[in-house]
Short mmCIF file of C-alpha atoms in Angstrom, two decimals:
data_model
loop_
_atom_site.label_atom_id
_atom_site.label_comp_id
_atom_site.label_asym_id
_atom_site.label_seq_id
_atom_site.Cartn_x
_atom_site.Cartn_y
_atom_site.Cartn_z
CA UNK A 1 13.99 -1.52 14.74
CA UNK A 2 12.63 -4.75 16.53
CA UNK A 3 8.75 -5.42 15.61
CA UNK A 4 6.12 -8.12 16.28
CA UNK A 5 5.96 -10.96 13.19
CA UNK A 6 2.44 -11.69 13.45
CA UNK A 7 3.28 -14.68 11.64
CA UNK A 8 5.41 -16.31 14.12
CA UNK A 9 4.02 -14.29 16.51
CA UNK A 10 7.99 -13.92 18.15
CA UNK A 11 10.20 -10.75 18.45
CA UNK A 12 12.02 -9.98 14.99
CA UNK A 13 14.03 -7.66 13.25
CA UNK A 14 11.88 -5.82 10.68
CA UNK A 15 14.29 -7.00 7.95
CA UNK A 16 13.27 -8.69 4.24
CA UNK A 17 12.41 -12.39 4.88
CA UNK A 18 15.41 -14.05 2.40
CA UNK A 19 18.13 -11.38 4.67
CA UNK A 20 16.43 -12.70 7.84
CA UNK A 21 16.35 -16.63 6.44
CA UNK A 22 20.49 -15.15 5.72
CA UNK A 23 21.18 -14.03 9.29
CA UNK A 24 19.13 -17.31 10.93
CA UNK A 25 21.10 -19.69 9.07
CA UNK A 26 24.34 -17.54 9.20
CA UNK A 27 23.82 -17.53 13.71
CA UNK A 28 22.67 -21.39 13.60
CA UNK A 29 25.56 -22.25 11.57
CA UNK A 30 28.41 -20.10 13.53
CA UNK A 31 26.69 -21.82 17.02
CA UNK A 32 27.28 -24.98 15.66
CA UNK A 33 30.98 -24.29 14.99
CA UNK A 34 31.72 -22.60 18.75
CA UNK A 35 29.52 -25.64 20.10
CA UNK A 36 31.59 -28.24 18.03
CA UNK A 37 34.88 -26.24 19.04
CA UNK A 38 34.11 -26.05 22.44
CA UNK A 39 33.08 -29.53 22.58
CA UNK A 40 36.00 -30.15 21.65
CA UNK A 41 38.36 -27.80 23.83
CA UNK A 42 36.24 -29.76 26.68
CA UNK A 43 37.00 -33.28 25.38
CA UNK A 44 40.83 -32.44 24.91
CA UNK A 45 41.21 -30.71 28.78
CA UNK A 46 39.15 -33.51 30.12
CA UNK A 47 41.60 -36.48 28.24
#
């Protein structure tokens, strides 16, 4: 299931490149909402 890109040379899922460029964007984009939630759950406690 997990293989080798020797492009990027980094551990990846052996999946078609536009459904990996869907599940990179898809995790960068969900961080940024916890991130900005929990920013913001920090902000409010500390206040």
């Amino acid at each position: 299931m997990f293989g080798r890109d020797k492009n990027s040379g980094e551990l990846a899922l052996k999946l078609p490149p536009e459904l990996t460029k869907s599940i990179a964007y898809f995790c960068f984009y969900t961080r940024g909402i916890v991130l900005a939630a929990f920013f913001k759950v920090v902000v409010a406690s500390t206040v």
